[in-house]
Amino acid sequence: MADTIRVLIVDDIPETRDHLTKLLGFEADIEVIGAASSGGEALDLATRLQPDVVLMDINMPDMDGISATERLSSQVPTASVVMMSVQGEADYLRRSMLAGAREFLVKPFSSDELTASIRQVYVRDREKASRIVAAAPVAVPAADVDGEVIAVFSPKGGVGRTTMAVNLAVAAAQELGKKVCLVDASFQFGDVGVLLNLNPKNKSIADLVPELELGEAPSLETFVINHSSGIRVLLAPPSPEMAELITVSGIKRVLEGLRAENDMVIVDCSSYFSDVTLAILDMADVILTMLTLEITSIKNMRLFLEVADQLGYEDDKVRLVLNRADSTLGIRVVDVEQSIGRKVDHTIVSDGRSVVYALNRGIPFFVSNREAQVSQDILRLANAVSGVHHPATTATTATAESAAKLAKGKSSIFAWRS
Ligand SMILES: Nc1ncnc2c1ncn2[C@@H]1O[C@H](COP(=O)(O)OP(=O)(O)O)[C@@H](O)[C@H]1O
Ligand SMILES: [Mg+2]
């Protein structure tokens, strides 16, 4: 077959290598072309066999997976690395991504998660490198009917993500006439319910995801709340320990479902850099990355931009939003730009009065104080991000074969909804 994904497995434990080989043996479009038991052997084999995807264990005796990935990135740049680890810690994740890994699987993972990751990095990297020579360019079906996903992220907490996500959603709904769903993906300590004065029972993403995992077909509508401001809301779990229920495959299915039903899906992300957060950032059409005029915020932003670059995010996918831009703390916007080596794309003024008044009453300031400068800034931002949809994995042209594959992937994602 012309479009088989050629996979190299790297793990020091023989049983794991056998197990993975067997699992992948069931997939018609994936071929295991070799297995290595160490980082050194992986480099040799990869150089010789030129795999499309390398499944790399992180903990190995001689050369660990991160060092092997680093070397592989320069020796065999066409091979995309999917890192496997039992540790789900942010630091491992970040270091893997900086080393050039494209995906991160936390053991134990299901065979669905495994094959989905392999296919995803394969399609994404091929498109990125424009190595697909289209016989006849075909439009990917259904891509343009989907709404856009806007992630509101920052590598540091307390910079105004929730405040902005809520008001941006309201602005897009009320002023731009968009059908908007706001998702609180700050799963441990979500604040969206507080800002919108919502506190329902059994209506959060924690109630939805387990059903998805079981392969059941709940209607998303059952869990989405209609708010009086005209937006729709999917809340975070009511208690922190329930955050664990939310998996990478679960959040992906939720966002796919929501983007099919809405013009805009705005996601208030956690600043904790987990595999779930990463999945959201991957899926997003735009990442509004928020910072404030504080040293820690600026430092973390620099690190995040490095990771974003390693992840292959386009420059215009990541937008820098400076919140409370007029604060007089001695740091100027030009200093920030110089320090992170990038221009700030959007600014929002500081307005403690409007923001706190709104917060205490549970009414977004875009509703209660529509004329304030801070509301105007939010509206400008809403206009700027509206309609920027350029699907990350469904680029403009593809071969008929990979388009068919994508379409097939889509239909299986949506199977539960029919
Ligand atoms: N533009 C702004 N002007 C004044 N205060 C703001 C502004 N944006 C956010 N805040 C305040 O900053 C604090 C953190 O905001 P929040 O949205 O909860 O941040 P995050 O979600 O990033 O943790 C809150 O007390 C909020 O009211
Ligand atoms: Mg928040």
mmCIF file of C-alpha atoms in Angstrom, residues 5-349:
data_model
loop_
_atom_site.group_PDB
_atom_site.id
_atom_site.type_symbol
_atom_site.label_atom_id
_atom_site.label_comp_id
_atom_site.label_asym_id
_atom_site.label_seq_id
_atom_site.Cartn_x
_atom_site.Cartn_y
_atom_site.Cartn_z
ATOM 1 C CA ILE A 5 2.754 4.330 8.136
ATOM 2 C CA ARG A 6 6.128 2.729 8.876
ATOM 3 C CA VAL A 7 6.737 2.472 12.609
ATOM 4 C CA LEU A 8 9.860 1.733 14.637
ATOM 5 C CA ILE A 9 9.342 0.605 18.244
ATOM 6 C CA VAL A 10 11.922 1.486 20.896
ATOM 7 C CA ASP A 11 11.601 0.002 24.374
ATOM 8 C CA ASP A 12 14.070 -1.804 26.627
ATOM 9 C CA ILE A 13 11.453 -4.316 27.813
ATOM 10 C CA PRO A 14 11.005 -7.214 25.343
ATOM 11 C CA GLU A 15 7.386 -7.884 26.392
ATOM 12 C CA THR A 16 6.427 -4.294 25.687
ATOM 13 C CA ARG A 17 8.015 -4.460 22.236
ATOM 14 C CA ASP A 18 6.139 -7.671 21.455
ATOM 15 C CA HIS A 19 2.888 -6.331 22.806
ATOM 16 C CA LEU A 20 3.084 -3.124 20.781
ATOM 17 C CA THR A 21 4.079 -5.035 17.648
ATOM 18 C CA LYS A 22 1.062 -7.285 18.049
ATOM 19 C CA LEU A 23 -1.331 -4.407 18.710
ATOM 20 C CA LEU A 24 -0.161 -2.554 15.625
ATOM 21 C CA GLY A 25 -0.311 -5.749 13.593
ATOM 22 C CA PHE A 26 -4.092 -5.389 13.511
ATOM 23 C CA GLU A 27 -3.952 -2.065 11.700
ATOM 24 C CA ALA A 28 -4.013 -2.207 7.933
ATOM 25 C CA ASP A 29 -2.388 1.187 7.469
ATOM 26 C CA ILE A 30 0.415 0.698 10.011
ATOM 27 C CA GLU A 31 3.476 -1.488 9.541
ATOM 28 C CA VAL A 32 6.043 -2.187 12.254
ATOM 29 C CA ILE A 33 9.360 -2.181 10.401
ATOM 30 C CA GLY A 34 11.608 -2.811 13.380
ATOM 31 C CA ALA A 35 12.095 -2.836 17.122
ATOM 32 C CA ALA A 36 15.057 -1.551 19.110
ATOM 33 C CA SER A 37 15.908 -2.215 22.743
ATOM 34 C CA SER A 38 18.016 0.883 23.386
ATOM 35 C CA GLY A 39 18.462 4.479 22.304
ATOM 36 C CA GLY A 40 21.675 3.646 20.461
ATOM 37 C CA GLU A 41 20.101 0.804 18.526
ATOM 38 C CA ALA A 42 17.133 3.044 17.751
ATOM 39 C CA LEU A 43 19.407 5.600 16.076
ATOM 40 C CA ASP A 44 21.085 2.893 13.972
ATOM 41 C CA LEU A 45 17.831 1.316 12.901
ATOM 42 C CA ALA A 46 16.131 4.631 12.208
ATOM 43 C CA THR A 47 18.993 5.781 10.025
ATOM 44 C CA ARG A 48 18.842 2.542 8.074
ATOM 45 C CA LEU A 49 15.082 2.004 7.862
ATOM 46 C CA GLN A 50 13.839 5.628 7.727
ATOM 47 C CA PRO A 51 10.605 5.086 9.662
ATOM 48 C CA ASP A 52 7.740 7.585 9.521
ATOM 49 C CA VAL A 53 6.991 7.311 13.222
ATOM 50 C CA VAL A 54 9.159 6.196 16.155
ATOM 51 C CA LEU A 55 7.443 4.978 19.304
ATOM 52 C CA MET A 56 9.975 5.851 21.969
ATOM 53 C CA ASP A 57 10.120 4.752 25.579
ATOM 54 C CA ILE A 58 11.355 7.508 27.875
ATOM 55 C CA ASN A 59 13.141 5.394 30.502
ATOM 56 C CA MET A 60 15.883 3.215 29.068
ATOM 57 C CA PRO A 61 19.207 2.205 30.600
ATOM 58 C CA ASP A 62 21.945 3.405 28.250
ATOM 59 C CA MET A 63 20.584 6.391 26.389
ATOM 60 C CA ASP A 64 17.189 7.627 27.577
ATOM 61 C CA GLY A 65 14.338 8.381 25.212
ATOM 62 C CA ILE A 66 14.762 12.132 25.473
ATOM 63 C CA SER A 67 18.435 12.086 24.416
ATOM 64 C CA ALA A 68 17.660 9.581 21.665
ATOM 65 C CA THR A 69 14.874 11.848 20.401
ATOM 66 C CA GLU A 70 17.174 14.831 20.391
ATOM 67 C CA ARG A 71 19.721 12.990 18.225
ATOM 68 C CA LEU A 72 17.035 11.521 16.031
ATOM 69 C CA SER A 73 15.650 14.991 15.281
ATOM 70 C CA SER A 74 18.889 15.904 13.580
ATOM 71 C CA GLN A 75 19.895 12.500 12.145
ATOM 72 C CA VAL A 76 16.531 11.377 10.797
ATOM 73 C CA PRO A 77 14.399 14.533 10.696
ATOM 74 C CA THR A 78 11.632 12.850 8.712
ATOM 75 C CA ALA A 79 10.848 10.487 11.589
ATOM 76 C CA SER A 80 8.228 11.770 14.037
ATOM 77 C CA VAL A 81 8.631 10.667 17.626
ATOM 78 C CA VAL A 82 5.766 9.590 19.860
ATOM 79 C CA MET A 83 7.078 9.416 23.413
ATOM 80 C CA MET A 84 5.839 6.764 25.837
ATOM 81 C CA SER A 85 6.215 7.065 29.569
ATOM 82 C CA VAL A 86 4.647 5.985 32.798
ATOM 83 C CA GLN A 87 5.302 9.410 34.233
ATOM 84 C CA GLY A 88 2.797 12.010 33.209
ATOM 85 C CA GLU A 89 4.709 14.837 34.779
ATOM 86 C CA ALA A 90 4.781 18.205 33.120
ATOM 87 C CA ASP A 91 8.542 18.322 33.193
ATOM 88 C CA TYR A 92 8.953 15.102 31.239
ATOM 89 C CA LEU A 93 6.414 16.293 28.768
ATOM 90 C CA ARG A 94 8.095 19.621 28.286
ATOM 91 C CA ARG A 95 11.550 18.122 27.950
ATOM 92 C CA SER A 96 10.300 15.570 25.436
ATOM 93 C CA MET A 97 8.660 18.250 23.366
ATOM 94 C CA LEU A 98 11.781 20.397 23.460
ATOM 95 C CA ALA A 99 13.788 17.374 22.332
ATOM 96 C CA GLY A 100 11.513 17.157 19.317
ATOM 97 C CA ALA A 101 8.851 14.603 20.283
ATOM 98 C CA ARG A 102 5.520 15.174 18.600
ATOM 99 C CA GLU A 103 3.172 13.316 20.936
ATOM 100 C CA PHE A 104 3.226 11.973 24.423
ATOM 101 C CA LEU A 105 1.483 8.778 25.529
ATOM 102 C CA VAL A 106 1.168 7.982 29.200
ATOM 103 C CA LYS A 107 1.275 4.250 29.953
ATOM 104 C CA PRO A 108 -0.981 2.372 30.184
ATOM 105 C CA PHE A 109 -2.691 3.588 27.036
ATOM 106 C CA SER A 110 -5.370 1.928 24.955
ATOM 107 C CA SER A 111 -4.721 0.615 21.481
ATOM 108 C CA ASP A 112 -7.088 3.311 20.184
ATOM 109 C CA GLU A 113 -5.022 6.035 21.790
ATOM 110 C CA LEU A 114 -1.881 4.478 20.369
ATOM 111 C CA THR A 115 -3.079 4.189 16.794
ATOM 112 C CA ALA A 116 -4.777 7.593 16.895
ATOM 113 C CA SER A 117 -1.527 9.220 18.028
ATOM 114 C CA ILE A 118 0.485 7.485 15.333
ATOM 115 C CA ARG A 119 -1.923 8.522 12.604
ATOM 116 C CA GLN A 120 -2.196 12.029 13.922
ATOM 117 C CA VAL A 121 1.523 12.776 14.014
ATOM 118 C CA TYR A 122 1.954 11.130 10.665
ATOM 119 C CA VAL A 123 -0.703 13.224 8.940
ATOM 120 C CA ARG A 124 0.291 16.401 10.755
ATOM 121 C CA ASP A 125 4.001 16.095 10.004
ATOM 122 C CA ARG A 126 3.494 15.138 6.419
ATOM 123 C CA GLU A 127 1.340 18.149 5.847
ATOM 124 C CA LYS A 128 3.709 20.398 7.687
ATOM 125 C CA ALA A 129 6.595 19.330 5.497
ATOM 126 C CA SER A 130 4.355 19.602 2.425
ATOM 127 C CA ARG A 131 5.726 16.303 1.327
ATOM 128 C CA ILE A 132 2.382 15.225 -0.045
ATOM 129 C CA VAL A 133 2.448 15.723 -3.757
ATOM 130 C CA ALA A 134 -1.167 15.877 -4.685
ATOM 131 C CA ALA A 135 -2.220 14.101 -7.839
ATOM 132 C CA ALA A 136 -5.317 16.222 -7.798
ATOM 133 C CA PRO A 137 -5.953 18.520 -4.861
ATOM 134 C CA VAL A 138 -9.191 17.687 -3.119
ATOM 135 C CA ALA A 139 -11.030 19.655 -0.501
ATOM 136 C CA VAL A 140 -11.302 17.792 2.764
ATOM 137 C CA PRO A 141 -14.979 17.197 3.345
ATOM 138 C CA ALA A 142 -16.809 18.768 6.248
ATOM 139 C CA ALA A 143 -13.813 20.812 7.381
ATOM 140 C CA ASP A 144 -15.377 24.190 6.688
ATOM 141 C CA VAL A 145 -18.699 23.483 8.362
ATOM 142 C CA ASP A 146 -16.944 22.967 11.666
ATOM 143 C CA GLY A 147 -16.631 25.873 14.043
ATOM 144 C CA GLU A 148 -13.316 27.195 15.227
ATOM 145 C CA VAL A 149 -11.671 26.185 18.466
ATOM 146 C CA ILE A 150 -10.067 29.019 20.396
ATOM 147 C CA ALA A 151 -7.903 28.009 23.344
ATOM 148 C CA VAL A 152 -7.272 30.617 26.007
ATOM 149 C CA PHE A 153 -4.031 29.555 27.587
ATOM 150 C CA SER A 154 -1.200 30.857 29.679
ATOM 151 C CA PRO A 155 1.752 29.058 31.198
ATOM 152 C CA LYS A 156 1.074 30.930 34.439
ATOM 153 C CA GLY A 157 -2.127 31.266 36.458
ATOM 154 C CA GLY A 158 -3.907 34.425 37.527
ATOM 155 C CA VAL A 159 -3.310 36.381 34.338
ATOM 156 C CA GLY A 160 -6.962 36.698 33.320
ATOM 157 C CA ARG A 161 -7.680 33.633 31.185
ATOM 158 C CA THR A 162 -11.073 32.925 32.709
ATOM 159 C CA THR A 163 -12.064 36.577 32.744
ATOM 160 C CA MET A 164 -11.184 36.875 29.104
ATOM 161 C CA ALA A 165 -12.599 33.556 27.923
ATOM 162 C CA VAL A 166 -15.993 34.340 29.484
ATOM 163 C CA ASN A 167 -16.257 37.858 28.100
ATOM 164 C CA LEU A 168 -14.875 36.924 24.714
ATOM 165 C CA ALA A 169 -17.577 34.275 24.452
ATOM 166 C CA VAL A 170 -20.293 36.764 25.351
ATOM 167 C CA ALA A 171 -18.924 39.364 22.930
ATOM 168 C CA ALA A 172 -18.838 36.872 20.065
ATOM 169 C CA ALA A 173 -22.390 35.741 20.796
ATOM 170 C CA GLN A 174 -23.989 39.130 21.392
ATOM 171 C CA GLU A 175 -22.115 41.333 18.949
ATOM 172 C CA LEU A 176 -21.034 38.965 16.197
ATOM 173 C CA GLY A 177 -24.093 36.735 16.316
ATOM 174 C CA LYS A 178 -22.043 33.581 16.707
ATOM 175 C CA LYS A 179 -23.222 30.360 18.231
ATOM 176 C CA VAL A 180 -20.648 30.023 20.988
ATOM 177 C CA CYS A 181 -19.843 27.296 23.458
ATOM 178 C CA LEU A 182 -17.490 28.054 26.331
ATOM 179 C CA VAL A 183 -15.641 25.071 27.797
ATOM 180 C CA ASP A 184 -14.068 25.241 31.236
ATOM 181 C CA ALA A 185 -10.973 23.097 30.816
ATOM 182 C CA SER A 186 -9.432 24.238 34.051
ATOM 183 C CA PHE A 187 -10.554 20.869 35.279
ATOM 184 C CA GLN A 188 -9.293 21.020 38.832
ATOM 185 C CA PHE A 189 -10.287 24.513 39.841
ATOM 186 C CA GLY A 190 -12.619 25.804 37.178
ATOM 187 C CA ASP A 191 -13.973 29.291 37.767
ATOM 188 C CA VAL A 192 -16.289 29.719 34.813
ATOM 189 C CA GLY A 193 -19.305 28.645 36.889
ATOM 190 C CA VAL A 194 -18.499 31.338 39.448
ATOM 191 C CA LEU A 195 -18.162 34.096 36.878
ATOM 192 C CA LEU A 196 -21.467 33.115 35.287
ATOM 193 C CA ASN A 197 -23.274 32.300 38.498
ATOM 194 C CA LEU A 198 -23.933 28.710 37.436
ATOM 195 C CA ASN A 199 -23.947 25.806 39.823
ATOM 196 C CA PRO A 200 -26.002 22.941 38.463
ATOM 197 C CA LYS A 201 -25.878 19.327 39.561
ATOM 198 C CA ASN A 202 -24.597 16.596 37.224
ATOM 199 C CA LYS A 203 -23.922 18.939 34.384
ATOM 200 C CA SER A 204 -20.214 19.129 33.826
ATOM 201 C CA ILE A 205 -17.630 17.625 31.559
ATOM 202 C CA ALA A 206 -16.957 15.027 34.273
ATOM 203 C CA ASP A 207 -20.445 13.615 33.711
ATOM 204 C CA LEU A 208 -19.928 13.486 29.977
ATOM 205 C CA VAL A 209 -16.472 12.023 29.456
ATOM 206 C CA PRO A 210 -16.973 8.660 31.213
ATOM 207 C CA GLU A 211 -19.961 7.974 29.002
ATOM 208 C CA LEU A 212 -17.881 8.706 25.948
ATOM 209 C CA GLU A 213 -15.178 6.351 27.198
ATOM 210 C CA LEU A 214 -17.711 3.564 27.523
ATOM 211 C CA GLY A 215 -18.596 4.106 23.920
ATOM 212 C CA GLU A 216 -22.063 5.322 24.808
ATOM 213 C CA ALA A 217 -23.748 8.008 22.828
ATOM 214 C CA PRO A 218 -24.869 10.819 25.109
ATOM 215 C CA SER A 219 -26.066 13.957 23.459
ATOM 216 C CA LEU A 220 -23.681 16.804 24.212
ATOM 217 C CA GLU A 221 -26.722 19.004 24.613
ATOM 218 C CA THR A 222 -27.615 17.226 27.837
ATOM 219 C CA PHE A 223 -24.475 18.567 29.465
ATOM 220 C CA VAL A 224 -24.219 21.990 27.912
ATOM 221 C CA ILE A 225 -25.938 24.790 29.848
ATOM 222 C CA ASN A 226 -27.639 27.721 28.178
ATOM 223 C CA HIS A 227 -26.652 30.914 29.916
ATOM 224 C CA SER A 228 -28.796 34.057 29.958
ATOM 225 C CA SER A 229 -26.055 36.023 28.156
ATOM 226 C CA GLY A 230 -26.674 33.906 25.061
ATOM 227 C CA ILE A 231 -23.663 31.614 25.325
ATOM 228 C CA ARG A 232 -23.593 27.896 25.974
ATOM 229 C CA VAL A 233 -21.328 26.488 28.654
ATOM 230 C CA LEU A 234 -19.697 23.170 29.443
ATOM 231 C CA LEU A 235 -18.519 23.405 33.030
ATOM 232 C CA ALA A 236 -15.495 21.890 34.778
ATOM 233 C CA PRO A 237 -16.048 19.077 37.298
ATOM 234 C CA PRO A 238 -17.497 20.208 40.642
ATOM 235 C CA SER A 239 -14.566 18.811 42.651
ATOM 236 C CA PRO A 240 -10.831 18.669 41.918
ATOM 237 C CA GLU A 241 -10.307 14.898 42.142
ATOM 238 C CA MET A 242 -12.809 14.380 39.325
ATOM 239 C CA ALA A 243 -10.379 16.062 36.933
ATOM 240 C CA GLU A 244 -8.673 12.684 36.580
ATOM 241 C CA LEU A 245 -11.695 11.352 34.737
ATOM 242 C CA ILE A 246 -10.871 13.495 31.766
ATOM 243 C CA THR A 247 -8.605 11.790 29.286
ATOM 244 C CA VAL A 248 -6.965 12.865 26.067
ATOM 245 C CA SER A 249 -9.325 10.853 23.901
ATOM 246 C CA GLY A 250 -12.302 12.073 25.942
ATOM 247 C CA ILE A 251 -11.515 15.758 25.539
ATOM 248 C CA LYS A 252 -10.798 15.305 21.843
ATOM 249 C CA ARG A 253 -14.177 13.755 21.247
ATOM 250 C CA VAL A 254 -15.917 16.436 23.254
ATOM 251 C CA LEU A 255 -14.244 19.228 21.304
ATOM 252 C CA GLU A 256 -14.883 17.538 17.967
ATOM 253 C CA GLY A 257 -18.537 17.186 18.901
ATOM 254 C CA LEU A 258 -18.826 20.775 20.088
ATOM 255 C CA ARG A 259 -17.048 22.277 17.103
ATOM 256 C CA ALA A 260 -19.481 20.496 14.820
ATOM 257 C CA GLU A 261 -22.407 22.129 16.624
ATOM 258 C CA ASN A 262 -21.069 25.657 17.203
ATOM 259 C CA ASP A 263 -19.453 28.508 15.300
ATOM 260 C CA MET A 264 -16.942 29.042 18.054
ATOM 261 C CA VAL A 265 -15.701 26.846 20.871
ATOM 262 C CA ILE A 266 -13.763 28.876 23.426
ATOM 263 C CA VAL A 267 -11.715 26.816 25.860
ATOM 264 C CA ASP A 268 -10.484 28.197 29.172
ATOM 265 C CA CYS A 269 -7.353 26.079 29.663
ATOM 266 C CA SER A 270 -5.415 25.216 32.779
ATOM 267 C CA SER A 271 -1.867 26.531 33.057
ATOM 268 C CA TYR A 272 -0.704 23.069 34.078
ATOM 269 C CA PHE A 273 0.979 21.635 30.991
ATOM 270 C CA SER A 274 -0.542 18.152 30.888
ATOM 271 C CA ASP A 275 -1.201 15.776 28.022
ATOM 272 C CA VAL A 276 -4.864 16.844 28.106
ATOM 273 C CA THR A 277 -3.961 20.529 27.843
ATOM 274 C CA LEU A 278 -1.630 19.693 25.009
ATOM 275 C CA ALA A 279 -4.396 17.857 23.179
ATOM 276 C CA ILE A 280 -6.570 20.978 23.437
ATOM 277 C CA LEU A 281 -3.771 23.221 22.182
ATOM 278 C CA ASP A 282 -3.173 20.844 19.295
ATOM 279 C CA MET A 283 -6.796 20.922 18.259
ATOM 280 C CA ALA A 284 -7.134 24.673 18.577
ATOM 281 C CA ASP A 285 -7.215 26.883 15.505
ATOM 282 C CA VAL A 286 -5.976 29.777 17.596
ATOM 283 C CA ILE A 287 -4.239 29.832 20.956
ATOM 284 C CA LEU A 288 -4.766 33.110 22.758
ATOM 285 C CA THR A 289 -1.742 33.063 25.002
ATOM 286 C CA MET A 290 -2.167 35.503 27.831
ATOM 287 C CA LEU A 291 0.461 37.325 29.762
ATOM 288 C CA THR A 292 0.733 40.264 32.111
ATOM 289 C CA LEU A 293 3.518 42.730 32.774
ATOM 290 C CA GLU A 294 5.196 40.573 35.391
ATOM 291 C CA ILE A 295 8.600 38.942 35.271
ATOM 292 C CA THR A 296 7.311 35.439 36.033
ATOM 293 C CA SER A 297 4.609 35.683 33.404
ATOM 294 C CA ILE A 298 7.148 36.824 30.814
ATOM 295 C CA LYS A 299 9.659 34.116 31.704
ATOM 296 C CA ASN A 300 7.068 31.361 31.401
ATOM 297 C CA MET A 301 5.852 32.793 28.143
ATOM 298 C CA ARG A 302 9.331 32.507 26.688
ATOM 299 C CA LEU A 303 9.433 28.826 27.640
ATOM 300 C CA PHE A 304 5.992 28.206 26.205
ATOM 301 C CA LEU A 305 6.878 29.842 22.889
ATOM 302 C CA GLU A 306 9.848 27.475 22.629
ATOM 303 C CA VAL A 307 7.554 24.503 23.159
ATOM 304 C CA ALA A 308 5.006 25.874 20.682
ATOM 305 C CA ASP A 309 7.763 26.150 18.124
ATOM 306 C CA GLN A 310 8.870 22.566 18.757
ATOM 307 C CA LEU A 311 5.294 21.435 18.382
ATOM 308 C CA GLY A 312 5.278 22.964 14.939
ATOM 309 C CA TYR A 313 2.510 25.456 15.682
ATOM 310 C CA GLU A 314 2.318 28.123 13.036
ATOM 311 C CA ASP A 315 3.189 31.621 14.209
ATOM 312 C CA ASP A 316 -0.318 32.893 13.597
ATOM 313 C CA LYS A 317 -1.859 30.026 15.560
ATOM 314 C CA VAL A 318 -0.258 31.400 18.705
ATOM 315 C CA ARG A 319 -1.444 34.938 19.472
ATOM 316 C CA LEU A 320 -0.020 36.904 22.337
ATOM 317 C CA VAL A 321 -2.557 38.787 24.397
ATOM 318 C CA LEU A 322 -1.231 41.207 26.964
ATOM 319 C CA ASN A 323 -3.755 41.671 29.748
ATOM 320 C CA ARG A 324 -3.787 44.747 31.978
ATOM 321 C CA ALA A 325 -1.461 46.261 29.410
ATOM 322 C CA ASP A 326 -1.648 49.725 30.933
ATOM 323 C CA SER A 327 -0.462 48.669 34.371
ATOM 324 C CA THR A 328 2.357 50.886 35.506
ATOM 325 C CA LEU A 329 4.687 48.416 37.108
ATOM 326 C CA GLY A 330 7.860 49.622 35.510
ATOM 327 C CA ILE A 331 7.894 47.018 32.757
ATOM 328 C CA ARG A 332 6.959 48.395 29.359
ATOM 329 C CA VAL A 333 5.389 46.554 26.447
ATOM 330 C CA VAL A 334 8.542 47.046 24.368
ATOM 331 C CA ASP A 335 10.586 45.421 27.114
ATOM 332 C CA VAL A 336 8.291 42.421 27.033
ATOM 333 C CA GLU A 337 8.497 42.167 23.278
ATOM 334 C CA GLN A 338 12.245 42.375 23.379
ATOM 335 C CA SER A 339 12.477 39.761 26.080
ATOM 336 C CA ILE A 340 10.301 37.185 24.331
ATOM 337 C CA GLY A 341 11.410 38.102 20.837
ATOM 338 C CA ARG A 342 7.892 38.568 19.540
ATOM 339 C CA LYS A 343 5.344 41.300 19.117
ATOM 340 C CA VAL A 344 2.285 41.385 21.328
ATOM 341 C CA ASP A 345 -0.739 40.846 19.064
ATOM 342 C CA HIS A 346 -3.566 42.166 21.240
ATOM 343 C CA THR A 347 -3.861 44.225 24.396
ATOM 344 C CA ILE A 348 -6.574 44.482 27.040
ATOM 345 C CA VAL A 349 -6.673 47.358 29.506
#
